[in-house]
mmCIF file of N, CA and C in Angstrom:
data_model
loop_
_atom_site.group_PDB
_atom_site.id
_atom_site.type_symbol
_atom_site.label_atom_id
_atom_site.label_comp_id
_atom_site.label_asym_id
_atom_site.label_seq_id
_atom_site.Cartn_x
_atom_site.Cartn_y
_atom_site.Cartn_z
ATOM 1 N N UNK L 1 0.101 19.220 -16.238
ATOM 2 C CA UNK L 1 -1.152 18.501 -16.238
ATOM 3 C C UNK L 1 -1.617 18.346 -14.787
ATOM 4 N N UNK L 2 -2.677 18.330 -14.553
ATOM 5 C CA UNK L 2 -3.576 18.596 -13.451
ATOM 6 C C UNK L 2 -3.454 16.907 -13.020
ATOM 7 N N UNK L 3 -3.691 16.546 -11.230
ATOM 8 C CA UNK L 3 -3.429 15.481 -10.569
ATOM 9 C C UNK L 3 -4.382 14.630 -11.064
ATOM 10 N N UNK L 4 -5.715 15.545 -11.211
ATOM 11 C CA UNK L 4 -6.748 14.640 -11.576
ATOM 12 C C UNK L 4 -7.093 14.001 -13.458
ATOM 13 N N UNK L 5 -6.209 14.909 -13.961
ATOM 14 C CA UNK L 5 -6.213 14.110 -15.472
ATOM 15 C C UNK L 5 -4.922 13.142 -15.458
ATOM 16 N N UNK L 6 -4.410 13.079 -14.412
ATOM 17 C CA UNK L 6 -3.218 11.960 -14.701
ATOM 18 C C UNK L 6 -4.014 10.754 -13.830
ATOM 19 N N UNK L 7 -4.526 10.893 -12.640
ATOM 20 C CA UNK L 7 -5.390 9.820 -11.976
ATOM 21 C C UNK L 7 -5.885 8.686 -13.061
ATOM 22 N N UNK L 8 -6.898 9.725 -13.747
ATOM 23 C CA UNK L 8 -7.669 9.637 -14.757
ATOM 24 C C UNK L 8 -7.201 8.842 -15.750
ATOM 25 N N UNK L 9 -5.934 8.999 -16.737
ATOM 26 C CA UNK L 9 -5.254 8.150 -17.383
ATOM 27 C C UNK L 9 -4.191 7.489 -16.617
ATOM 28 N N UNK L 10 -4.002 7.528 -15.704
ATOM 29 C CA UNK L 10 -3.571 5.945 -14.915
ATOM 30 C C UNK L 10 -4.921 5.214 -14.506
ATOM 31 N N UNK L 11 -5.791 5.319 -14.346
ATOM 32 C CA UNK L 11 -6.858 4.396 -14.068
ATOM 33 C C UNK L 11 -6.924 3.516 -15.169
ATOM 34 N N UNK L 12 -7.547 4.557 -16.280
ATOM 35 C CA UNK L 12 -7.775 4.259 -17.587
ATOM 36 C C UNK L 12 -6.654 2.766 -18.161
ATOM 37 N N UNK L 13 -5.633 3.216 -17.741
ATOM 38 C CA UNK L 13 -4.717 2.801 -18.362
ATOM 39 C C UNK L 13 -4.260 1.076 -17.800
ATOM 40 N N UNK L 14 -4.345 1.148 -16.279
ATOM 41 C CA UNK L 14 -4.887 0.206 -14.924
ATOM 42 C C UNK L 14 -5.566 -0.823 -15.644
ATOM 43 N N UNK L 15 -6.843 -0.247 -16.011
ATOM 44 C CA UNK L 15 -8.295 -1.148 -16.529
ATOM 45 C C UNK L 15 -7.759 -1.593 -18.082
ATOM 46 N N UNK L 16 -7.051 -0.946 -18.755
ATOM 47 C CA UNK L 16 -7.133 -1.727 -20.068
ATOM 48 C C UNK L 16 -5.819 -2.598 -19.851
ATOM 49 N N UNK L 17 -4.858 -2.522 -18.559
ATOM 50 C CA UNK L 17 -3.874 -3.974 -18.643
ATOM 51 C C UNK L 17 -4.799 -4.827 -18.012
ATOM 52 N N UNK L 18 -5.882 -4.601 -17.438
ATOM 53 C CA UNK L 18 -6.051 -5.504 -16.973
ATOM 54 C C UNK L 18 -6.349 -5.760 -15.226
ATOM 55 N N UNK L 19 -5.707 -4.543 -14.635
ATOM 56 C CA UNK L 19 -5.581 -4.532 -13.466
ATOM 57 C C UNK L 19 -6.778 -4.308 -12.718
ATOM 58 N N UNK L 20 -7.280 -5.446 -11.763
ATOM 59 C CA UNK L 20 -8.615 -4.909 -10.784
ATOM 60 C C UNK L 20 -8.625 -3.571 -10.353
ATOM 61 N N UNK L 21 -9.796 -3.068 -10.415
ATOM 62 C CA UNK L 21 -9.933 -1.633 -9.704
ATOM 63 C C UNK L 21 -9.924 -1.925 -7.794
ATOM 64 N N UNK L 22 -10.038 -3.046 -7.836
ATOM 65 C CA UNK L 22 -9.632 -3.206 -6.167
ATOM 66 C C UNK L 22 -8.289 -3.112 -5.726
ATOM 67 N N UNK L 23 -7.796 -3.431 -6.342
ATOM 68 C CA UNK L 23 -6.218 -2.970 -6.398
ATOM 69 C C UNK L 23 -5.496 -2.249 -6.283
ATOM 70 N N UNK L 24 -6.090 -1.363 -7.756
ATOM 71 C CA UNK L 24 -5.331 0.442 -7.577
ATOM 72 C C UNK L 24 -6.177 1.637 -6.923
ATOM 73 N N UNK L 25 -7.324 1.253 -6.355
ATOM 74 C CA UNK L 25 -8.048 1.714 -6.004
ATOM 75 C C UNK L 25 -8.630 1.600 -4.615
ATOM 76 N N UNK L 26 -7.608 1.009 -3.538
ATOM 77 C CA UNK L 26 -7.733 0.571 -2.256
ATOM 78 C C UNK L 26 -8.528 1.760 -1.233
ATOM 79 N N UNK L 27 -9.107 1.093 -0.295
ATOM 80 C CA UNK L 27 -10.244 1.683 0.661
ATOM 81 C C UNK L 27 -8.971 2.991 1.578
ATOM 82 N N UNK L 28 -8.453 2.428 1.389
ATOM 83 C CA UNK L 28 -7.186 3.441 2.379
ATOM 84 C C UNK L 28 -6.947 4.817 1.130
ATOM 85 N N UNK L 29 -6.641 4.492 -0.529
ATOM 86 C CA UNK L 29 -6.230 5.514 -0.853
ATOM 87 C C UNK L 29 -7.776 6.438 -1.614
ATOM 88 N N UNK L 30 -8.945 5.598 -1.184
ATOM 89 C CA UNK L 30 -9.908 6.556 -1.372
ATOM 90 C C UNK L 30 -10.316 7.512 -0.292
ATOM 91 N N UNK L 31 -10.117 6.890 0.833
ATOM 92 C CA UNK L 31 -10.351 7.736 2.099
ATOM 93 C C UNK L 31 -9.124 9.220 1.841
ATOM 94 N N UNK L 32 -7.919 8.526 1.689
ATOM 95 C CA UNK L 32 -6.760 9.633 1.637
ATOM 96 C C UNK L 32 -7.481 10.833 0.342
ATOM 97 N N UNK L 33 -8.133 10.509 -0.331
ATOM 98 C CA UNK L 33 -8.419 11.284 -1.727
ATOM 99 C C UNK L 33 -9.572 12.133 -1.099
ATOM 100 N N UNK L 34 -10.421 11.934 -0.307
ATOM 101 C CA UNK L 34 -11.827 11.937 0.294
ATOM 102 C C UNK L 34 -11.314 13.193 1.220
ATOM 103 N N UNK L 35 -9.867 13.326 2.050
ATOM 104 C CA UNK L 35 -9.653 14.050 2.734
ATOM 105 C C UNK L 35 -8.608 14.864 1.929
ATOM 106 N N UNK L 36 -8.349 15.096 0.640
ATOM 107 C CA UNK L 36 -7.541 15.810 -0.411
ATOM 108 C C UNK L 36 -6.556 15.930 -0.108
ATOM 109 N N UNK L 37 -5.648 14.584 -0.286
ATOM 110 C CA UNK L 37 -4.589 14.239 -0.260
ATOM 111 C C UNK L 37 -4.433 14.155 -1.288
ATOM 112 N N UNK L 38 -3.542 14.090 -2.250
ATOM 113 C CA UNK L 38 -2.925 13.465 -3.579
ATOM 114 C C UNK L 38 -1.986 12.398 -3.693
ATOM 115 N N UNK L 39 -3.288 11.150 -3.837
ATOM 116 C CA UNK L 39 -2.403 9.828 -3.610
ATOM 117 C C UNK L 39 -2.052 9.148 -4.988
ATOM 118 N N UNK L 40 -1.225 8.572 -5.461
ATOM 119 C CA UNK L 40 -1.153 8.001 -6.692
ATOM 120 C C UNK L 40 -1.387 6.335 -6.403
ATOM 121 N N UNK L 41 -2.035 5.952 -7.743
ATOM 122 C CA UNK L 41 -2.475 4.343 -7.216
ATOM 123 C C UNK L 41 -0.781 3.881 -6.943
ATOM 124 N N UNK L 42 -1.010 2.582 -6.505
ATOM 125 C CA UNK L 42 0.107 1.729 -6.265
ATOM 126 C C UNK L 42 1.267 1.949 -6.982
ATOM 127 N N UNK L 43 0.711 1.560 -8.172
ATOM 128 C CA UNK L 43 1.728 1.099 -9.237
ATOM 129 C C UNK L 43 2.422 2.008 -9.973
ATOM 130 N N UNK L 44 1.820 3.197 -9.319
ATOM 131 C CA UNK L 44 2.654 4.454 -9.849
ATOM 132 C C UNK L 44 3.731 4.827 -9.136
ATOM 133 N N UNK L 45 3.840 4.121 -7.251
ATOM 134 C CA UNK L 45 4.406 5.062 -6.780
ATOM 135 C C UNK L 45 5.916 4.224 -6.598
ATOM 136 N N UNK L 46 6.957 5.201 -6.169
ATOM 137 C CA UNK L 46 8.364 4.296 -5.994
ATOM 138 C C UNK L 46 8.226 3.183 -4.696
ATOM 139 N N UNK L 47 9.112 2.481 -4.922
ATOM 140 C CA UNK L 47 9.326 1.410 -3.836
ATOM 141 C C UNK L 47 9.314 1.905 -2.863
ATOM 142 N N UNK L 48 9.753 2.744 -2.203
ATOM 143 C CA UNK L 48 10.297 2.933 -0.994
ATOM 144 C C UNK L 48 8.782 3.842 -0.433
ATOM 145 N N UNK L 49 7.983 4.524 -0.986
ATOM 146 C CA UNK L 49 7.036 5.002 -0.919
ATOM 147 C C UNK L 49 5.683 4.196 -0.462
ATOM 148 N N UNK L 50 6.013 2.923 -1.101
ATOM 149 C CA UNK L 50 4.647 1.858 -1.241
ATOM 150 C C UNK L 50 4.908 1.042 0.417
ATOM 151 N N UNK L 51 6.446 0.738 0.104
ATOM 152 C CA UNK L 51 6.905 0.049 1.866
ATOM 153 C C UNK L 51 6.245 1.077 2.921
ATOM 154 N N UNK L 52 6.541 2.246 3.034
ATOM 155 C CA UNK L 52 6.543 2.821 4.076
ATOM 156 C C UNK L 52 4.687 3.231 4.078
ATOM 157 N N UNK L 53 4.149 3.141 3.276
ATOM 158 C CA UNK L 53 2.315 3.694 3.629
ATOM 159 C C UNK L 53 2.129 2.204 3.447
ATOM 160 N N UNK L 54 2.341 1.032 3.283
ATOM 161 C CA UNK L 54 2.132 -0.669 3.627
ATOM 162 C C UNK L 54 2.551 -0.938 4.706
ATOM 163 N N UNK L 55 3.414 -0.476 5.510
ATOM 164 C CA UNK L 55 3.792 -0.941 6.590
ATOM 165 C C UNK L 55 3.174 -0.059 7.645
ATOM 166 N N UNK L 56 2.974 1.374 7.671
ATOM 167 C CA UNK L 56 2.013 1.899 8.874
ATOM 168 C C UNK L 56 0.444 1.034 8.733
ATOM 169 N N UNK L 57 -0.229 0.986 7.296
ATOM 170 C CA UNK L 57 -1.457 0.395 7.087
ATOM 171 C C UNK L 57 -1.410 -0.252 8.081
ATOM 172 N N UNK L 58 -0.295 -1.627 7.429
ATOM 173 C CA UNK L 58 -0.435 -3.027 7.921
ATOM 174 C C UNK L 58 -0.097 -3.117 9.568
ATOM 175 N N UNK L 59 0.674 -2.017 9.896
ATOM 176 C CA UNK L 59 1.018 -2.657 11.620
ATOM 177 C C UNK L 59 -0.098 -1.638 12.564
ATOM 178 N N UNK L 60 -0.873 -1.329 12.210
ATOM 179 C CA UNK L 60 -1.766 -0.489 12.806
ATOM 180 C C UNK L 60 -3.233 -1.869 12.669
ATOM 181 N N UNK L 61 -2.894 -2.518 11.878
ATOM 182 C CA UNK L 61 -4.214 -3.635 11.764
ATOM 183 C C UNK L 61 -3.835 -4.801 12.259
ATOM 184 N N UNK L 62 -2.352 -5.064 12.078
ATOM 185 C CA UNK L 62 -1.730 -6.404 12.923
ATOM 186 C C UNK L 62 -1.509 -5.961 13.986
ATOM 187 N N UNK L 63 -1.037 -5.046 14.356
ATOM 188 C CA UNK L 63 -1.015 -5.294 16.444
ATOM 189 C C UNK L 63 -2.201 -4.834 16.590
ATOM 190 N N UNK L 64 -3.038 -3.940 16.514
ATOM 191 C CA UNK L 64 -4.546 -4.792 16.931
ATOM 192 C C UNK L 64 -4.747 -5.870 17.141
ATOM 193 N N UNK L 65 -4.717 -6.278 15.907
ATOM 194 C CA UNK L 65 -5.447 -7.939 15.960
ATOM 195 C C UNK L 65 -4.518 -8.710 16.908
ATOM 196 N N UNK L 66 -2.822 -8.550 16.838
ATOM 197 C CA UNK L 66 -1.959 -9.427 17.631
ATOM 198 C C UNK L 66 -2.276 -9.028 19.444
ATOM 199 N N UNK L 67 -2.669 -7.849 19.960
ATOM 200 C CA UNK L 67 -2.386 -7.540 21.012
ATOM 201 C C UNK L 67 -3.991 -8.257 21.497
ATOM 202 N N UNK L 68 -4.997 -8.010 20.764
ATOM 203 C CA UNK L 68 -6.252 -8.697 21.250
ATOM 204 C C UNK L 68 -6.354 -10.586 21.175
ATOM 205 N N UNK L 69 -5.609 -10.869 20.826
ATOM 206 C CA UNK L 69 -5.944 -12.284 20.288
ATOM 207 C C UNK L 69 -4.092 -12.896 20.948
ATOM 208 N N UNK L 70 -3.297 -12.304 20.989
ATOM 209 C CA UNK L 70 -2.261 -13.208 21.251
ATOM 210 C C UNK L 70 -1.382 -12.610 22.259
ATOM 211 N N UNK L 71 -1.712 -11.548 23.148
ATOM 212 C CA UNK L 71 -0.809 -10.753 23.816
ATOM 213 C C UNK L 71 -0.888 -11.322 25.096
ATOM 214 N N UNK L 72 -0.133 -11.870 25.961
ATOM 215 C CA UNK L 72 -0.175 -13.118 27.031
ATOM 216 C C UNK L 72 0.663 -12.036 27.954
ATOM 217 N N UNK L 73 -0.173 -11.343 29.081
ATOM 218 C CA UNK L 73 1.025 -10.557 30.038
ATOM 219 C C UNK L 73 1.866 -10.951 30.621
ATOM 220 N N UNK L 74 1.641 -11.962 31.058
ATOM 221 C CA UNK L 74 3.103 -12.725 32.136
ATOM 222 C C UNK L 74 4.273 -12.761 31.202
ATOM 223 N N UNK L 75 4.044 -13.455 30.184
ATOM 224 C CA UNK L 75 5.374 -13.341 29.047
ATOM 225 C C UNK L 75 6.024 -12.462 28.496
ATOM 226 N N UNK L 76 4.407 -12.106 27.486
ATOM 227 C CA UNK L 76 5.189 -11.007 26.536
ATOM 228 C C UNK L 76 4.525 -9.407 27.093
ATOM 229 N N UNK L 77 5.808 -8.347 26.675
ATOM 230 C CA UNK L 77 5.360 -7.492 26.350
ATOM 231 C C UNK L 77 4.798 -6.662 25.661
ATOM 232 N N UNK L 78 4.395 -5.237 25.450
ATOM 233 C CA UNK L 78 3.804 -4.706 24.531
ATOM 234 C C UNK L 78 5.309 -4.701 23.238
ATOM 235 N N UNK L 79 6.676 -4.398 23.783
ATOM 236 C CA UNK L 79 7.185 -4.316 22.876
ATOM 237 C C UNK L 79 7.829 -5.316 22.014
ATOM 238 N N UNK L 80 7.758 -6.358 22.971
ATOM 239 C CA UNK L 80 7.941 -7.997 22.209
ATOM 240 C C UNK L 80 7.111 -8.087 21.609
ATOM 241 N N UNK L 81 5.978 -7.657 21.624
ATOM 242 C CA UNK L 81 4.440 -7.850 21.054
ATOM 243 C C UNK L 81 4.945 -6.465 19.208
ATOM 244 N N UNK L 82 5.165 -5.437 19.338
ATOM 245 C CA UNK L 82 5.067 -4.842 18.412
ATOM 246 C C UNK L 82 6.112 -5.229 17.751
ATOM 247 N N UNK L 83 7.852 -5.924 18.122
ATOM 248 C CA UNK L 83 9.173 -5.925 17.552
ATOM 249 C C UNK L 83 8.037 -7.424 16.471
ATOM 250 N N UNK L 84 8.075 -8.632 16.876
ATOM 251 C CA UNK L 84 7.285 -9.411 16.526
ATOM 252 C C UNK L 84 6.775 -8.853 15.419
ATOM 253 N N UNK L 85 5.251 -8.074 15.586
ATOM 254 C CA UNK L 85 4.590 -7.488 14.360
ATOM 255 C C UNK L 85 5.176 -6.591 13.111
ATOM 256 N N UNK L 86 6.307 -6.024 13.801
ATOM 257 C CA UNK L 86 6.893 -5.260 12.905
ATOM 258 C C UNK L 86 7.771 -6.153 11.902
ATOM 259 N N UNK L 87 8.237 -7.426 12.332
ATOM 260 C CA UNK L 87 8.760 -8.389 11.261
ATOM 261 C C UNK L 87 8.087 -8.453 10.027
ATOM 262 N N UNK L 88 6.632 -9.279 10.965
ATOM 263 C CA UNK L 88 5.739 -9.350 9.916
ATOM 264 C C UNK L 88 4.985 -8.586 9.190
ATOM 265 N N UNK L 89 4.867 -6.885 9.427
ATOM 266 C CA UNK L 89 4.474 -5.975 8.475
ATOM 267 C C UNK L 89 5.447 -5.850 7.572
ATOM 268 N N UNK L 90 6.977 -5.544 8.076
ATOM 269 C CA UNK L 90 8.118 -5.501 7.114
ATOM 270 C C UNK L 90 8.194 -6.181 5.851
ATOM 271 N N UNK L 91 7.765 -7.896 6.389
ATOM 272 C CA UNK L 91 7.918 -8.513 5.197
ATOM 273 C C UNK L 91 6.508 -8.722 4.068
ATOM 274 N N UNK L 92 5.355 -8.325 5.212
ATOM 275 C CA UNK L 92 4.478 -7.960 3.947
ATOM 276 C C UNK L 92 4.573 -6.876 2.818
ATOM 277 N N UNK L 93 5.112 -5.808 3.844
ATOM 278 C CA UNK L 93 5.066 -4.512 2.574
ATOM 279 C C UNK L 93 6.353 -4.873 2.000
ATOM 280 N N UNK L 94 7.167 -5.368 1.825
ATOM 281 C CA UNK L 94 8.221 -6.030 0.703
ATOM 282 C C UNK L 94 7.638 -6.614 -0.328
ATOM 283 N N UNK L 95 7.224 -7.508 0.146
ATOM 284 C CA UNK L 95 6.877 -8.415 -0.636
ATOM 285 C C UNK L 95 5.757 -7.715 -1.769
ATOM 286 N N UNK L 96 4.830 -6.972 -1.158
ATOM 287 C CA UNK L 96 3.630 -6.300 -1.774
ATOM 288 C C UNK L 96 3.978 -4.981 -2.281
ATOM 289 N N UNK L 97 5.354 -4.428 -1.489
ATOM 290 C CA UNK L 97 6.168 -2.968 -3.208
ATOM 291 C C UNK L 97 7.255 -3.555 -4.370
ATOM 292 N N UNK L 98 7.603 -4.953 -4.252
ATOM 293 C CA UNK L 98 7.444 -5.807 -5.254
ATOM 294 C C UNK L 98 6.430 -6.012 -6.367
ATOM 295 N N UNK L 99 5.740 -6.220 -5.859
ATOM 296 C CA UNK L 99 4.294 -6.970 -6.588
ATOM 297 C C UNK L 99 4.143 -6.215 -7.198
ATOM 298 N N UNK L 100 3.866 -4.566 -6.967
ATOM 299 C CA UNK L 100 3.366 -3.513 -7.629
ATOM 300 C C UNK L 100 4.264 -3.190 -8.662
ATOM 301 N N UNK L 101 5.689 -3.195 -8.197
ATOM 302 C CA UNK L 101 7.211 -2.706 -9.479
ATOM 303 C C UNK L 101 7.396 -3.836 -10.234
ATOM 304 N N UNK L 102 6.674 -5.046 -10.084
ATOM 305 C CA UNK L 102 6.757 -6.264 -10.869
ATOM 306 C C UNK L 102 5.612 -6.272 -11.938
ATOM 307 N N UNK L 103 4.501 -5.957 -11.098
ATOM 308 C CA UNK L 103 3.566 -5.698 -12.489
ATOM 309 C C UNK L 103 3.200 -4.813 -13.363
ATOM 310 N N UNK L 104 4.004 -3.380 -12.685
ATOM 311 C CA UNK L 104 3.972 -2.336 -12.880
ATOM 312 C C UNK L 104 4.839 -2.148 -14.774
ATOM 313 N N UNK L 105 5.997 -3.163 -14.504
ATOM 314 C CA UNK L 105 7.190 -3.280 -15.551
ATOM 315 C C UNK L 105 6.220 -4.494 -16.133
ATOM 316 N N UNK L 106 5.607 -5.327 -15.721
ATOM 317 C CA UNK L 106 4.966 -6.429 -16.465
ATOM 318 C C UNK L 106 3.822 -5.960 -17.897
ATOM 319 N N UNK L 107 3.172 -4.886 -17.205
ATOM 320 C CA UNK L 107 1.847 -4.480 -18.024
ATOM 321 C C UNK L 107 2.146 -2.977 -18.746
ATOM 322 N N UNK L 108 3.603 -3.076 -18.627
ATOM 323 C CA UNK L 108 4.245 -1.663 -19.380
ATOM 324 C C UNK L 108 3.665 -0.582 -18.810
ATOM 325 N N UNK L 109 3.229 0.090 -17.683
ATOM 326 C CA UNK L 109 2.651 1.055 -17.503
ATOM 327 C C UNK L 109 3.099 2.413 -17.846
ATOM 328 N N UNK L 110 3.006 3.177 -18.172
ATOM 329 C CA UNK L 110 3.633 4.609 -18.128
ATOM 330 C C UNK L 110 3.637 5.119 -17.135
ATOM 331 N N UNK L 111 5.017 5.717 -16.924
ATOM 332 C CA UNK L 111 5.551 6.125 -15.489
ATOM 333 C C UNK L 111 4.779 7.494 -15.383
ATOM 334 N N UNK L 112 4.646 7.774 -14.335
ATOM 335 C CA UNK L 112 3.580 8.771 -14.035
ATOM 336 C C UNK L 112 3.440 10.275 -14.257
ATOM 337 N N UNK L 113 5.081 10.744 -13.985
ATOM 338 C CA UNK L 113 5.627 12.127 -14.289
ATOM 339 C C UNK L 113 5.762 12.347 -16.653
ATOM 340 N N UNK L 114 4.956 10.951 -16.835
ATOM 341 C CA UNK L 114 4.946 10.597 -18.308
ATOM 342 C C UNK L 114 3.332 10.957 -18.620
ATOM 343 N N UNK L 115 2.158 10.746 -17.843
ATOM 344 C CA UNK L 115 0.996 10.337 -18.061
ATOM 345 C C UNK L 115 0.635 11.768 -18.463
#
């Protein structure tokens, strides 16, 4: 089956548990689709898959924001500055390839290599 009839019934399938299309349908994995990548929504993909494209997202938008707004030269450095951010991307994308394998098993989805 073709990438785009499984998209297709995982969307489908997304919208009748219930799931926002803001969700499985994030600005990052439409751009990736836009440049013909073959991304699967969230909730399709394994844990370890969701950590690692959540955590480049997220630390590419937090040390921005941390290095403009909290980066003090006399003290800290750039790499005290990124070890820091990298905590806190770590424990966002945990927490958030959880969320996805939690609701993923919550709303029964069909696993994808199934769709």
């Amino acid at each position: 089956m073709s990438y785009e009839t499984k998209l297709e019934k995982a969307v489908a399938e997304l919208e009748s548990a219930g799931i926002r299309s803001s969700s499985h349908n994030a600005f990052s994995h439409r751009f990736l689709r836009k440049l013909g990548i073959k991304v699967r929504p969230s909730y399709y993909e394994p844990i370890w898959r969701n950590f690692l494209v959540l955590s480049a997202e997220f630390f590419v938008l937090f040390f921005a924001f941390s290095a403009i707004f909290r980066y003090d030269p006399p003290t800290t450095t750039y790499v005290t500055l990124a070890n820091e951010v990298m905590l806190g991307t770590s424990a966002y994308a945990l927490l958030m390839s959880l969320y996805y394998i939690f609701m993923a098993r919550r709303c029964n989805l069909t696993p994808w290599k199934n769709l």
